[in-house]
PDB file of C-alpha atoms in Angstrom:
ATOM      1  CA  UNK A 146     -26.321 -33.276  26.127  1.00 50.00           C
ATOM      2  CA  UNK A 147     -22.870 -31.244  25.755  1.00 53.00           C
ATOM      3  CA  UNK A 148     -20.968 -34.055  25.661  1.00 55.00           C
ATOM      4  CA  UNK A 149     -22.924 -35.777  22.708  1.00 56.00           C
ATOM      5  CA  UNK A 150     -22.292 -32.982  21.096  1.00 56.00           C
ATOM      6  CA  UNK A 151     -18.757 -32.704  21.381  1.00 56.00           C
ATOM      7  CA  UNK A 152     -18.322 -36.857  21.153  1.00 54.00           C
ATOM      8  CA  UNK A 153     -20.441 -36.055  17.232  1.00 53.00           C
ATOM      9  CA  UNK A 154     -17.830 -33.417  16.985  1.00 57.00           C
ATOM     10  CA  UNK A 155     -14.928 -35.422  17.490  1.00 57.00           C
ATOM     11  CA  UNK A 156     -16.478 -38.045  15.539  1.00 50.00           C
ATOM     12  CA  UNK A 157     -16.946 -35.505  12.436  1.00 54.00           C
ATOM     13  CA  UNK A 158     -13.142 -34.694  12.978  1.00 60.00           C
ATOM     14  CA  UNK A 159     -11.878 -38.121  12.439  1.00 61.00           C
ATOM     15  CA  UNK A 160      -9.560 -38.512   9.381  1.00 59.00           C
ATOM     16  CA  UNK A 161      -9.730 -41.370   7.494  1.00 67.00           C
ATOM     17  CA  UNK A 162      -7.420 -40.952   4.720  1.00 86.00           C
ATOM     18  CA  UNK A 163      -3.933 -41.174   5.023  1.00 91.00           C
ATOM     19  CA  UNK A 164      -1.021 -40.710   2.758  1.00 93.00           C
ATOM     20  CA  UNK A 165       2.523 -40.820   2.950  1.00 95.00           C
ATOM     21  CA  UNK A 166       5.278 -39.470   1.196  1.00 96.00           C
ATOM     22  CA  UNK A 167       8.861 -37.672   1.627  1.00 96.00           C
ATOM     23  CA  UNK A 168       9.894 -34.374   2.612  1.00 96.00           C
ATOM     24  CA  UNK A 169      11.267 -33.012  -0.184  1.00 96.00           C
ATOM     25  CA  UNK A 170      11.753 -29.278   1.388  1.00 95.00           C
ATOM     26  CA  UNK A 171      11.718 -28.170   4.701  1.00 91.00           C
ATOM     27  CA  UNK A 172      13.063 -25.125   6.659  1.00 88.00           C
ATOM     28  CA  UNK A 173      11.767 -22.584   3.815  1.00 92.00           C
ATOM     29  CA  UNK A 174       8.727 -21.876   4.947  1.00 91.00           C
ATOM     30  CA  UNK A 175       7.539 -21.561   9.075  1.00 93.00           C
ATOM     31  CA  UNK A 176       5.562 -24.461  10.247  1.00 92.00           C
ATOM     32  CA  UNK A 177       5.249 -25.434   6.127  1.00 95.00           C
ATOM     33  CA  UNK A 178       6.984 -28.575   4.278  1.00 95.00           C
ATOM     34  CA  UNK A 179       6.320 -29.616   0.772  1.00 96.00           C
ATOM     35  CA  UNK A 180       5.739 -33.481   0.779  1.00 96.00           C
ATOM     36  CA  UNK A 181       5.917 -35.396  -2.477  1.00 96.00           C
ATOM     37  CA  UNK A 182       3.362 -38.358  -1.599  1.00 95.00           C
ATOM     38  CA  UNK A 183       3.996 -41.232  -4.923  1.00 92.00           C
ATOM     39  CA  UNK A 184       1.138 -41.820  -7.427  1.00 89.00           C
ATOM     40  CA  UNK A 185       0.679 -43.558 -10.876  1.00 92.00           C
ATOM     41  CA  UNK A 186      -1.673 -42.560 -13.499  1.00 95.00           C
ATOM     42  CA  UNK A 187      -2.780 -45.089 -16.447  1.00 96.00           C
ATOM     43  CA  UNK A 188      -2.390 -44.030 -20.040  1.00 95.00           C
ATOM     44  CA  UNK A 189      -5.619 -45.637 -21.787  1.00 96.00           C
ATOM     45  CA  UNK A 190      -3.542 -45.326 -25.619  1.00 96.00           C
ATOM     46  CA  UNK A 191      -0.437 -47.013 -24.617  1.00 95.00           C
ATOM     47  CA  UNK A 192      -2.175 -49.560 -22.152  1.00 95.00           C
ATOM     48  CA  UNK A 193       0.090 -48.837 -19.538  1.00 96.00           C
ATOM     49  CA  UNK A 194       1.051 -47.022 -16.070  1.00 96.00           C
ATOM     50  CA  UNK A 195       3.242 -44.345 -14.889  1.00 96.00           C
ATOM     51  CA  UNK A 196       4.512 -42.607 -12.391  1.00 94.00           C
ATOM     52  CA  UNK A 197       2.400 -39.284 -11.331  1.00 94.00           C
ATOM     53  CA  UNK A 198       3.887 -37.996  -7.958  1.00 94.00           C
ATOM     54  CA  UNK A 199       2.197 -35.136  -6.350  1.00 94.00           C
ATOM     55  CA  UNK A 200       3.556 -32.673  -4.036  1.00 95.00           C
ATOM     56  CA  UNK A 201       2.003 -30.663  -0.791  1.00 95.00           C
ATOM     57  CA  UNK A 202       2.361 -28.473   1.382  1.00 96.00           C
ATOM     58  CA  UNK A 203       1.697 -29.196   4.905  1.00 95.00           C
ATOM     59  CA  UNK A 204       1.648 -27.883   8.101  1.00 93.00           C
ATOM     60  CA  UNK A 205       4.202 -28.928  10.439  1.00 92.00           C
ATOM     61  CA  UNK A 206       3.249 -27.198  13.475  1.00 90.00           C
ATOM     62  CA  UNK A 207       6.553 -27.180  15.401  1.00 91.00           C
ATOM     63  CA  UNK A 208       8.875 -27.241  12.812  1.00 91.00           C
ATOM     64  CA  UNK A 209       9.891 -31.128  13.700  1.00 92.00           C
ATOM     65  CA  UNK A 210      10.197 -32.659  10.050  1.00 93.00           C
ATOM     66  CA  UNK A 211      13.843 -32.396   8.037  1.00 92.00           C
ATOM     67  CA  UNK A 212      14.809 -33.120   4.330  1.00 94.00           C
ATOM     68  CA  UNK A 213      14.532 -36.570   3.611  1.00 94.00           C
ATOM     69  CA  UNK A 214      11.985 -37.915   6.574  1.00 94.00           C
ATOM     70  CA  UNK A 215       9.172 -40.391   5.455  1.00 95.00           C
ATOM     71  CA  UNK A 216       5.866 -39.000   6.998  1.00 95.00           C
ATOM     72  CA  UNK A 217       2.274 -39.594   6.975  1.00 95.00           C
ATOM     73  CA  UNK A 218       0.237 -36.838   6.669  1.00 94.00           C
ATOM     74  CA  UNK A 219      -3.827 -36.064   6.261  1.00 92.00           C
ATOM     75  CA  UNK A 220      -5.826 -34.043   4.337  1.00 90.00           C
ATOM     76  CA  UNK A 221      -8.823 -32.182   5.546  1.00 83.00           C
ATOM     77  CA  UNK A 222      -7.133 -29.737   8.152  1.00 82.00           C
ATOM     78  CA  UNK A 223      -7.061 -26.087   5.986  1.00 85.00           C
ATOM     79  CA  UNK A 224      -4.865 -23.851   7.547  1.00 86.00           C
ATOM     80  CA  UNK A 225      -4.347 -21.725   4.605  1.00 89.00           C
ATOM     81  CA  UNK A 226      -4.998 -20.920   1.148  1.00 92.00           C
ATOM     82  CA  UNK A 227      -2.394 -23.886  -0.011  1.00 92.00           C
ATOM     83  CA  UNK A 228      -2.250 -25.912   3.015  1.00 92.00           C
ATOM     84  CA  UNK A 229      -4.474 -28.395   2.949  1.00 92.00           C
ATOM     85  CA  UNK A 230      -2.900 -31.020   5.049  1.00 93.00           C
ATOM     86  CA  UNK A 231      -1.305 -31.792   8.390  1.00 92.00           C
ATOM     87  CA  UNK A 232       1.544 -34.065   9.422  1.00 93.00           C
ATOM     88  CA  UNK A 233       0.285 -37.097  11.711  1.00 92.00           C
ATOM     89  CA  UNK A 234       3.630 -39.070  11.962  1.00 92.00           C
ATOM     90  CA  UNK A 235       6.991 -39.450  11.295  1.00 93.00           C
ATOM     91  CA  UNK A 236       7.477 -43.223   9.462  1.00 94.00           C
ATOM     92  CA  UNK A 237      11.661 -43.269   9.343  1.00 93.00           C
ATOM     93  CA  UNK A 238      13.615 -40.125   9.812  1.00 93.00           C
ATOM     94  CA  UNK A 239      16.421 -39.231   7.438  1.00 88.00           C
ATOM     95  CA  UNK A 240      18.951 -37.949  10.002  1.00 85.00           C
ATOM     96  CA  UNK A 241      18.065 -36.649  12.982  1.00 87.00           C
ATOM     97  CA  UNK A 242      16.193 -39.231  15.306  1.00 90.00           C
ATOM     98  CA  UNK A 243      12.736 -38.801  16.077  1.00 88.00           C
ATOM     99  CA  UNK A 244      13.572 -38.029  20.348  1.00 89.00           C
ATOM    100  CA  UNK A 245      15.761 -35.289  19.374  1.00 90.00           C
ATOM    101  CA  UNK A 246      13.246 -33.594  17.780  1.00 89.00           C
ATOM    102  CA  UNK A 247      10.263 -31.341  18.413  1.00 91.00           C
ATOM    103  CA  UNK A 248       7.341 -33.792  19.077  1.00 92.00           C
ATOM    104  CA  UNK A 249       4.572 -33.505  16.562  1.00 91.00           C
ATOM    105  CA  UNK A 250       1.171 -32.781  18.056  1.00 90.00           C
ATOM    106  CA  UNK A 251      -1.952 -35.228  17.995  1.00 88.00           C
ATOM    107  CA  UNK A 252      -4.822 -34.337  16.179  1.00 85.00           C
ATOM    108  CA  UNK A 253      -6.694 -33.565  19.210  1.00 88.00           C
ATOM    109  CA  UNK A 254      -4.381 -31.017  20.555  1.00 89.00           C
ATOM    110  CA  UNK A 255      -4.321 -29.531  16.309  1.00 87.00           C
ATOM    111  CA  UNK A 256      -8.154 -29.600  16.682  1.00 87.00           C
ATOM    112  CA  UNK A 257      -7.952 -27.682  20.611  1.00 91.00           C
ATOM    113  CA  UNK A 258      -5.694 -25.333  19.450  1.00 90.00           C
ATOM    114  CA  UNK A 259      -7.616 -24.289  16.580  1.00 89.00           C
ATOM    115  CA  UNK A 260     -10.715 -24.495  18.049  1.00 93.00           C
ATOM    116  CA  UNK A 261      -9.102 -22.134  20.885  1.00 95.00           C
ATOM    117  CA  UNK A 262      -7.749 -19.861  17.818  1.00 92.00           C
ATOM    118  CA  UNK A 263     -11.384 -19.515  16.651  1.00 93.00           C
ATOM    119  CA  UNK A 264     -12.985 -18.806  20.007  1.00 96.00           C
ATOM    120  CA  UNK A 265     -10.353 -16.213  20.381  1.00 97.00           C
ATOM    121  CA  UNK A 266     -11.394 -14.228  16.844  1.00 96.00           C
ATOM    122  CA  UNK A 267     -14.837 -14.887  18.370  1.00 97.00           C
ATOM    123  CA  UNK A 268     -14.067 -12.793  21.236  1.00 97.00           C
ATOM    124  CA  UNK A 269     -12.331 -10.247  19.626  1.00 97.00           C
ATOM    125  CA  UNK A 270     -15.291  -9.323  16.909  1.00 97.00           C
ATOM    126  CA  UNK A 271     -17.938  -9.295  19.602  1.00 97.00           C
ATOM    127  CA  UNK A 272     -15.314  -6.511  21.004  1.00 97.00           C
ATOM    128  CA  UNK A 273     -14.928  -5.120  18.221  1.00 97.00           C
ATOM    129  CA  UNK A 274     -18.309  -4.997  17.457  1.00 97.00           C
ATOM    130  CA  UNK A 275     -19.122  -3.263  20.652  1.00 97.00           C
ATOM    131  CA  UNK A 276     -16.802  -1.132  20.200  1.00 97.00           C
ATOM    132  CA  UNK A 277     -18.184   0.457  17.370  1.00 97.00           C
ATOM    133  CA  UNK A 278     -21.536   0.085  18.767  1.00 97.00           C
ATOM    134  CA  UNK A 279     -20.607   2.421  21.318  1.00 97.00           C
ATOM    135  CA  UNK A 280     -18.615   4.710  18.975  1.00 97.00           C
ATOM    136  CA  UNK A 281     -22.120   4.811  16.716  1.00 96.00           C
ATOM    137  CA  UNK A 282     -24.068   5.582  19.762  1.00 96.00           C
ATOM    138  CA  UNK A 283     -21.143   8.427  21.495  1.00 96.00           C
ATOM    139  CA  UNK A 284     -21.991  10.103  17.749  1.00 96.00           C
ATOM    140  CA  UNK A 285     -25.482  10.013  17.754  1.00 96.00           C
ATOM    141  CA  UNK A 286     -25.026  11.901  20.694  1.00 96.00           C
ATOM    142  CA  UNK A 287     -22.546  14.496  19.952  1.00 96.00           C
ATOM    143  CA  UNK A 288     -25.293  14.850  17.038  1.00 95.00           C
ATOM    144  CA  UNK A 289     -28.101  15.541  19.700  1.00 95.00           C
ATOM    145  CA  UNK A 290     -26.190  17.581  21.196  1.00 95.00           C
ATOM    146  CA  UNK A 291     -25.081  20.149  18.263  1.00 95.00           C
ATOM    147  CA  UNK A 292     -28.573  19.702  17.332  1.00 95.00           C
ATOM    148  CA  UNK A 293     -30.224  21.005  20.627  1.00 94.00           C
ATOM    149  CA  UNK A 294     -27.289  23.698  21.038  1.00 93.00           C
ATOM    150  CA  UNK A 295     -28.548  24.892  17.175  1.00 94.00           C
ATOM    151  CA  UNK A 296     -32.134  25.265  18.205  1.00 93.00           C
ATOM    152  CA  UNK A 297     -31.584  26.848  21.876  1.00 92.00           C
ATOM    153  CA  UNK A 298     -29.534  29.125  20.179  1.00 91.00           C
ATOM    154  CA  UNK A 299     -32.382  29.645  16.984  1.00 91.00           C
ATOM    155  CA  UNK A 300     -35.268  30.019  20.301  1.00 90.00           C
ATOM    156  CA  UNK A 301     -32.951  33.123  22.203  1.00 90.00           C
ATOM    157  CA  UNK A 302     -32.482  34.745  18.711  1.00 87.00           C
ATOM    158  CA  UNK A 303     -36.167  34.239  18.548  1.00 89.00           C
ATOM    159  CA  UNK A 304     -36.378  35.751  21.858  1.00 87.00           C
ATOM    160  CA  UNK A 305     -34.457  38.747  21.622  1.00 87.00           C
ATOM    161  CA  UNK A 306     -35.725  39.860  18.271  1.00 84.00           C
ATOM    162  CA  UNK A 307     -38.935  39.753  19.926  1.00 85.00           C
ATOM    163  CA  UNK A 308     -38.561  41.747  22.880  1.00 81.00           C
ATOM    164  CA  UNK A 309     -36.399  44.561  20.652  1.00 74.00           C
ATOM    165  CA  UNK A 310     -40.385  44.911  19.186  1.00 65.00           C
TER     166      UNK A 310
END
């Protein structure tokens, strides 16, 4: 049974899509590259095409890709607000070649990793959570306990007004 569900989950990972484009900026940004991946958009007035590059940023999780590098990357892997994409391979470096460099991580070990990243938030709000569970219930107690000292102290007033009678 667990391993249909984690051969669905891999299947639900799978990337289809795949785009490539150049580095146009790298080194600015940790783990971050802007790619500018080529496009053309079709002016219905003048009958005709042009060019309409677009440019991302993606993550490069080791810091592997350099100015210049053809890459394909794949969208579908957020890793923040304006990444949206990851690198899967290096097509022709610019300078430096490809063995020199950090290698670039499969998508299975991007997928453990994060997966091992979100199990560890997991753990830490169930801590946290606990944590202020207890500091709810050491409260309620400190509560109780001003609480009873207030009336034990209300009773022997009590008391002692009624044995001075």
């Amino acid at each position: 049974m667990a391993s249909t569900i984690a051969a669905a989950t891999k299947v639900s990972r799978t990337m289809f899509r795949e785009l490539h484009g150049v580095v146009v900026t790298s080194g600015l940004i940790d783990k971050t590259v802007k790619v500018r991946v080529g496009g053309q958009k079709f002016n219905k007035y003048l009958q005709k095409h042009f060019d309409d590059p677009k440019q991302f940023l993606v993550h490069d999780p080791n810091n592997s890709l350099r100015t210049g590098d053809v890459v394909a990357i794949m969208p579908g892997f957020i890793t923040s607000k304006s990444k949206r994409h990851v690198v899967k391979h290096i097509i022709a470096p610019s300078d430096t070649p490809i063995e020199a460099r950090p290698p670039i991580p499969s998508l299975d070990e991007l997928w453990d990793a994060k997966d091992a990243q979100m199990a560890a938030k997991k753990e830490r709000k169930v801590l946290r959570e606990k944590i202020e569970a207890a500091e709810k219930a050491i409260e309620l107690a400190e509560r109780t306990v001003r609480h009873a000292e207030r009336e034990i102290a209300l009773r022997e007033k009590i008391i002692s007004l009624q044995q001075v009678d």
